[in-house]
Short mmCIF file of C-alpha atoms in Angstrom, two decimals:
data_model
loop_
_atom_site.label_atom_id
_atom_site.label_comp_id
_atom_site.label_asym_id
_atom_site.label_seq_id
_atom_site.Cartn_x
_atom_site.Cartn_y
_atom_site.Cartn_z
CA MET A 1 -1.09 14.42 20.37
CA SER A 2 -4.54 15.63 21.31
CA GLU A 3 -7.87 15.36 19.56
CA PRO A 4 -9.08 18.42 17.61
CA VAL A 5 -11.53 21.05 18.73
CA PRO A 6 -14.46 22.24 16.57
CA GLY A 7 -13.35 24.55 13.80
CA LEU A 8 -9.82 23.15 13.73
CA THR A 9 -7.55 24.47 11.00
CA ALA A 10 -4.11 23.26 9.98
CA ASP A 11 -1.44 23.88 7.42
CA VAL A 12 -1.75 20.29 6.22
CA VAL A 13 -4.25 17.48 6.51
CA ILE A 14 -2.78 14.06 5.75
CA VAL A 15 -5.30 11.39 4.79
CA GLY A 16 -3.83 8.02 5.76
CA GLY A 17 -1.57 6.91 8.60
CA GLY A 18 0.77 4.43 6.92
CA PRO A 19 4.51 4.88 6.22
CA ALA A 20 3.93 7.59 3.59
CA GLY A 21 1.53 9.61 5.72
CA LEU A 22 3.48 9.31 8.97
CA SER A 23 6.78 10.12 7.26
CA ALA A 24 5.20 13.22 5.75
CA ALA A 25 3.82 14.18 9.18
CA LEU A 26 7.22 13.88 10.85
CA ASN A 27 9.03 15.99 8.29
CA LEU A 28 6.27 18.60 8.14
CA ALA A 29 6.28 18.91 11.93
CA ARG A 30 10.02 19.45 11.87
CA ALA A 31 9.39 22.28 9.41
CA ARG A 32 7.01 23.82 11.99
CA ALA A 33 3.86 23.11 9.98
CA SER A 34 0.66 22.26 11.80
CA VAL A 35 -0.51 18.81 10.74
CA VAL A 36 -3.62 16.67 11.21
CA VAL A 37 -3.40 12.99 10.25
CA VAL A 38 -6.73 11.24 9.61
CA ASP A 39 -6.34 7.47 9.97
CA THR A 40 -8.97 4.72 9.72
CA GLY A 41 -6.63 2.24 11.42
CA ARG A 42 -7.24 -0.39 8.72
CA PRO A 43 -3.98 -0.70 6.76
CA ARG A 44 -3.86 -2.90 3.67
CA ASN A 45 -0.87 -4.83 5.06
CA ALA A 46 -2.56 -5.63 8.40
CA ALA A 47 -2.25 -9.36 7.68
CA THR A 48 1.51 -9.18 7.07
CA LEU A 49 3.60 -10.59 9.91
CA ARG A 50 6.94 -9.14 8.75
CA SER A 51 7.92 -6.48 6.28
CA HIS A 52 11.30 -6.41 4.59
CA GLY A 53 13.65 -4.04 2.85
CA PHE A 54 13.25 -1.16 5.32
CA LEU A 55 16.77 -0.15 6.36
CA THR A 56 17.38 -0.82 10.12
CA ARG A 57 13.92 -2.42 10.38
CA ASP A 58 14.20 -5.49 8.13
CA GLY A 59 11.70 -8.11 9.31
CA ILE A 60 9.67 -5.76 11.48
CA SER A 61 5.92 -6.12 11.79
CA PRO A 62 4.13 -3.36 9.85
CA ILE A 63 2.01 -2.75 12.96
CA GLU A 64 5.14 -2.26 15.06
CA LEU A 65 6.60 0.08 12.43
CA ARG A 66 3.50 2.26 12.64
CA LYS A 67 3.65 2.20 16.44
CA LEU A 68 7.29 3.33 16.45
CA ALA A 69 6.47 6.15 14.04
CA ARG A 70 3.56 7.33 16.19
CA ASP A 71 5.78 7.22 19.29
CA GLU A 72 8.24 9.53 17.56
CA LEU A 73 5.48 11.93 16.53
CA ARG A 74 4.43 12.42 20.14
CA ALA A 75 7.43 14.71 20.54
CA TYR A 76 5.82 17.23 18.17
CA ASP A 77 2.91 19.31 19.40
CA GLU A 78 2.26 20.39 15.80
CA VAL A 79 0.88 16.93 14.95
CA ARG A 80 -2.59 15.62 15.80
CA ILE A 81 -3.70 12.14 14.82
CA LEU A 82 -7.40 11.39 14.46
CA ASP A 83 -7.78 7.63 14.96
CA ARG A 84 -10.63 5.50 13.64
CA SER A 85 -11.68 8.38 11.46
CA ALA A 86 -12.01 8.96 7.75
CA VAL A 87 -12.45 11.78 5.27
CA ALA A 88 -15.78 11.60 3.49
CA ARG A 89 -15.27 14.57 1.21
CA ILE A 90 -12.73 17.28 0.41
CA GLU A 91 -13.68 20.50 -1.31
CA ALA A 92 -11.69 23.54 -2.29
CA ASP A 93 -12.38 26.95 -0.77
CA ALA A 94 -10.75 30.38 -0.85
CA ASP A 95 -8.22 29.44 1.86
CA GLY A 96 -7.35 25.95 0.63
CA PHE A 97 -9.52 22.94 1.43
CA VAL A 98 -12.35 21.84 3.69
CA ALA A 99 -12.54 18.19 4.72
CA THR A 100 -15.69 16.55 6.05
CA LEU A 101 -14.83 13.87 8.61
CA THR A 102 -16.60 10.68 9.63
CA GLY A 103 -15.91 8.23 12.41
CA ARG A 104 -14.78 8.95 15.94
CA ALA A 105 -13.29 12.38 15.24
CA ALA A 106 -16.44 13.70 13.60
CA ALA A 107 -18.26 13.96 16.94
CA ALA A 108 -15.83 16.63 18.13
CA SER A 109 -15.00 18.34 14.86
CA PRO A 110 -16.83 17.19 11.69
CA ILE A 111 -15.17 19.88 9.59
CA LEU A 112 -11.44 20.35 9.14
CA ALA A 113 -9.94 23.24 7.19
CA ALA A 114 -6.42 23.04 5.80
CA ARG A 115 -4.24 25.01 3.44
CA THR A 116 -2.97 21.83 1.77
CA VAL A 117 -3.77 18.11 1.58
CA VAL A 118 -1.55 15.04 1.34
CA VAL A 119 -3.30 11.87 0.16
CA ALA A 120 -1.60 8.77 1.58
CA THR A 121 -4.58 6.42 1.71
CA GLY A 122 -2.93 3.54 -0.09
CA LEU A 123 -5.17 1.10 -1.95
CA ARG A 124 -7.87 -1.45 -1.31
CA GLU A 125 -7.18 -4.94 -2.60
CA THR A 126 -9.24 -7.89 -3.77
CA LEU A 127 -7.72 -11.37 -3.78
CA PRO A 128 -8.64 -14.15 -6.23
CA ASP A 129 -11.69 -16.17 -5.21
CA VAL A 130 -9.92 -19.04 -3.45
CA PRO A 131 -11.76 -20.03 -0.22
CA ASN A 132 -8.87 -20.41 2.22
CA LEU A 133 -6.45 -17.89 0.74
CA ARG A 134 -6.81 -15.33 3.54
CA SER A 135 -5.70 -17.96 6.07
CA PHE A 136 -2.21 -17.94 4.54
CA TYR A 137 -1.97 -14.39 3.24
CA GLY A 138 0.84 -12.44 4.86
CA MET A 139 2.33 -15.56 6.46
CA SER A 140 3.34 -17.92 3.63
CA ILE A 141 1.57 -16.35 0.65
CA PHE A 142 2.55 -12.82 -0.30
CA SER A 143 1.88 -10.20 -2.94
CA CYS A 144 5.29 -8.50 -3.24
CA ALA A 145 8.17 -10.48 -4.73
CA ALA A 146 10.75 -7.81 -3.86
CA CYS A 147 9.55 -7.84 -0.23
CA ASP A 148 9.28 -11.59 0.38
CA GLY A 149 11.00 -13.47 -2.44
CA TRP A 150 14.18 -13.98 -0.41
CA GLU A 151 12.38 -16.13 2.19
CA LEU A 152 11.13 -18.51 -0.53
CA GLN A 153 14.27 -18.74 -2.59
CA ASP A 154 14.91 -22.10 -4.32
CA ARG A 155 11.67 -23.55 -2.94
CA PRO A 156 8.55 -24.83 -4.75
CA VAL A 157 6.27 -21.81 -5.10
CA ALA A 158 2.87 -21.13 -6.63
CA LEU A 159 1.93 -17.83 -8.22
CA ILE A 160 -1.86 -17.38 -8.14
CA GLY A 161 -3.58 -14.70 -10.15
CA GLU A 162 -6.18 -13.81 -12.73
CA THR A 163 -4.70 -10.67 -14.30
CA SER A 164 -3.07 -10.01 -17.66
CA ASP A 165 0.35 -9.26 -16.13
CA LEU A 166 0.71 -12.72 -14.60
CA ALA A 167 3.37 -13.86 -17.09
CA ASP A 168 5.58 -10.88 -16.29
CA ARG A 169 5.19 -11.52 -12.57
CA ALA A 170 6.27 -15.12 -13.15
CA ARG A 171 9.38 -13.93 -14.99
CA LEU A 172 10.23 -11.70 -12.03
CA LEU A 173 9.89 -14.55 -9.55
CA THR A 174 12.52 -16.60 -11.38
CA ARG A 175 14.99 -14.29 -9.69
CA TRP A 176 14.31 -16.23 -6.48
CA THR A 177 13.20 -19.72 -7.53
CA SER A 178 13.18 -22.02 -10.52
CA GLN A 179 10.51 -24.23 -8.92
CA LEU A 180 7.57 -22.07 -9.94
CA THR A 181 4.03 -22.95 -11.00
CA VAL A 182 1.72 -20.25 -12.31
CA CYS A 183 -1.90 -20.95 -11.35
CA THR A 184 -4.49 -18.96 -13.30
CA ASN A 185 -7.52 -20.39 -11.44
CA GLY A 186 -9.25 -21.05 -14.73
CA ALA A 187 -8.82 -17.51 -16.09
CA ALA A 188 -7.58 -17.12 -19.67
CA VAL A 189 -4.93 -14.54 -18.84
CA ILE A 190 -1.72 -16.01 -20.26
CA GLU A 191 -1.26 -15.92 -24.02
CA PRO A 192 -0.04 -19.12 -25.74
CA ALA A 193 3.22 -17.44 -26.75
CA ASP A 194 3.88 -16.37 -23.15
CA GLU A 195 3.05 -19.85 -21.89
CA ALA A 196 5.46 -21.42 -24.37
CA GLU A 197 8.22 -19.08 -23.20
CA LEU A 198 7.52 -19.77 -19.53
CA VAL A 199 7.44 -23.52 -20.03
CA ALA A 200 10.68 -23.39 -22.03
CA SER A 201 12.35 -21.66 -19.08
CA GLY A 202 11.12 -24.34 -16.66
CA ILE A 203 8.02 -22.58 -15.30
CA ARG A 204 4.89 -24.69 -15.15
CA VAL A 205 1.56 -23.12 -16.14
CA GLU A 206 -1.53 -24.59 -14.47
CA ARG A 207 -4.84 -23.38 -15.91
CA ARG A 208 -7.23 -25.51 -13.86
CA ALA A 209 -9.58 -23.94 -11.36
CA ILE A 210 -8.41 -23.97 -7.75
CA ALA A 211 -10.70 -25.61 -5.19
CA ASP A 212 -8.74 -24.48 -2.14
CA LEU A 213 -5.37 -24.23 -0.42
CA GLU A 214 -4.18 -26.74 2.17
CA GLY A 215 -1.90 -26.25 5.14
CA GLU A 216 -1.97 -25.34 8.81
CA ARG A 217 -1.11 -22.48 11.15
CA GLY A 218 -0.57 -20.07 8.28
CA GLN A 219 1.85 -22.31 6.39
CA VAL A 220 0.50 -23.36 2.99
CA GLY A 221 1.43 -26.86 1.90
CA ALA A 222 -0.52 -27.52 -1.29
CA VAL A 223 -2.77 -26.07 -3.95
CA ARG A 224 -5.78 -28.32 -4.46
CA PHE A 225 -7.48 -28.15 -7.84
CA ALA A 226 -11.14 -28.65 -8.67
CA ASP A 227 -10.49 -32.11 -10.12
CA GLY A 228 -9.10 -33.31 -6.75
CA SER A 229 -5.42 -33.31 -7.66
CA SER A 230 -2.97 -31.16 -5.73
CA LEU A 231 0.34 -29.38 -6.11
CA ALA A 232 2.79 -29.41 -3.19
CA VAL A 233 4.28 -26.00 -2.42
CA ALA A 234 6.37 -24.37 0.31
CA GLY A 235 4.84 -20.94 -0.18
CA GLY A 236 3.30 -18.73 -2.77
CA PHE A 237 2.57 -15.34 -4.24
CA VAL A 238 -0.75 -13.89 -5.23
CA ARG A 239 -1.63 -11.10 -7.62
CA PRO A 240 -4.44 -9.05 -6.06
CA THR A 241 -6.42 -6.45 -7.93
CA TRP A 242 -6.00 -3.00 -6.39
CA HIS A 243 -8.54 -0.24 -6.19
CA ALA A 244 -8.04 3.45 -5.51
CA ALA A 245 -9.20 4.62 -2.08
CA HIS A 246 -9.76 8.29 -2.72
CA ASP A 247 -13.42 8.77 -3.64
CA PHE A 248 -13.44 11.68 -1.21
CA LEU A 249 -11.50 13.65 -3.83
CA ASP A 250 -14.29 13.50 -6.41
CA PRO A 251 -15.24 17.19 -5.97
CA LEU A 252 -11.66 18.16 -6.90
CA THR A 253 -11.40 15.89 -10.00
CA PRO A 254 -7.62 15.33 -9.86
CA ASP A 255 -5.96 13.57 -12.79
CA CYS A 256 -5.69 9.78 -12.38
CA ASP A 257 -4.13 7.07 -14.53
CA ALA A 258 -6.03 4.17 -16.08
CA ASP A 259 -5.82 2.20 -12.82
CA GLY A 260 -7.13 5.04 -10.66
CA HIS A 261 -3.79 6.06 -9.13
CA LEU A 262 -3.31 9.80 -8.64
CA VAL A 263 -1.01 11.26 -11.27
CA THR A 264 1.75 13.39 -9.74
CA ASP A 265 4.96 15.06 -10.77
CA ARG A 266 8.23 13.72 -9.39
CA SER A 267 7.69 15.69 -6.18
CA GLY A 268 4.17 14.43 -5.42
CA ARG A 269 2.15 17.37 -6.72
CA THR A 270 -1.17 16.38 -8.29
CA SER A 271 -3.01 18.31 -10.99
CA VAL A 272 -4.87 20.25 -8.24
CA PRO A 273 -2.80 23.05 -6.67
CA GLY A 274 -2.23 22.35 -2.98
CA LEU A 275 -3.10 18.66 -3.29
CA TYR A 276 -0.25 16.14 -2.98
CA ALA A 277 -0.04 12.34 -2.98
CA ALA A 278 2.48 9.82 -1.66
CA GLY A 279 2.71 6.06 -1.32
CA ASP A 280 0.45 3.52 -3.02
CA ALA A 281 -2.25 6.11 -3.77
CA ALA A 282 0.06 7.77 -6.29
CA ALA A 283 1.02 6.30 -9.65
CA PRO A 284 2.39 3.73 -10.30
CA GLY A 285 0.74 2.17 -7.22
CA PRO A 286 1.91 -0.57 -4.81
CA GLN A 287 5.49 -0.31 -3.61
CA GLN A 288 7.77 -1.19 -0.71
CA LEU A 289 7.26 0.52 2.63
CA ILE A 290 10.63 2.27 2.51
CA VAL A 291 9.78 3.77 -0.88
CA ALA A 292 6.42 5.00 0.41
CA ALA A 293 8.11 6.55 3.45
CA GLY A 294 10.65 8.24 1.21
CA GLN A 295 7.88 9.67 -0.92
CA GLY A 296 6.20 11.05 2.18
CA ALA A 297 9.41 12.81 3.18
CA ARG A 298 9.86 14.21 -0.32
CA VAL A 299 6.29 15.51 -0.46
CA ALA A 300 6.76 17.20 2.92
CA ALA A 301 9.86 19.08 1.76
CA VAL A 302 8.24 20.21 -1.49
CA LEU A 303 4.99 21.19 0.23
CA VAL A 304 6.84 23.51 2.64
CA GLN A 305 8.67 25.12 -0.27
CA ASP A 306 5.38 25.61 -2.11
CA LEU A 307 3.75 27.23 0.93
CA LEU A 308 6.59 29.74 1.01
CA GLY A 309 6.67 30.23 -2.73
CA VAL A 310 10.32 29.24 -3.03
CA ARG A 311 12.15 26.81 -5.30
CA THR A 312 15.26 25.02 -4.13
CA ALA A 313 16.95 21.70 -4.83
CA HIS A 314 16.93 20.85 -1.10
#
């Protein structure tokens, strides 16, 4: 996979090199489409040691999963990957789209023209303001119950968050453990009726502010509150806030939901003809890696059909 030359054009530019983007690239290449993947190299799950639920790859490092995917793509001359690069702006033109690049690739080819665009940028995330949280994130504190709940089953677990859906996330976690404490870090985000229901089902609700987390070598051992008391835990979950990472689409004004995710049909088409989205960037947002990869494959198939002007179930 070589770097582009000035004036490069392609059938498809894919913005984002995670499971959704790389899966789309593989399937598009196999359909003989020319593809350019623009990847910053800063995935949201970079801190995660192991990802789960991906058939034949359960427990693999997300970094290793990306490496394996890139190794497979080297067999296809139709695919170019622009590393440490980003798209600053995408505009429509008579032939499709024009993307303005930044980063390493921009020195060789600052402009990239493509007939179609797949947005697979994922999301940016902000964690609650707990000083040492990042030291445990991805190792013993996680954000996805479906991905990592199995490893913490039947163990004392803290759920840390400051969002209005915290009670529902607590209900979900009871699938894996009954030893659950919901920590709101002082935020008034759980209604009294929800708290009463949680407590009645054996879930503790802790509203005090969190001073820090304690533990070593990535393994959390306790939540320490501002009053000096602590709660012993064997692991935890956190509810980040997520932010859309597609400001470069502003000139196109695609439809987004209330949380900023791109609204698509079931096949990944956005409200802008020729613009597609897959993975976390598309509504409803964060999901497992295998789901994102599946969406990338689905978008690739539909995109090829759209380029040809055909409609088929397969």
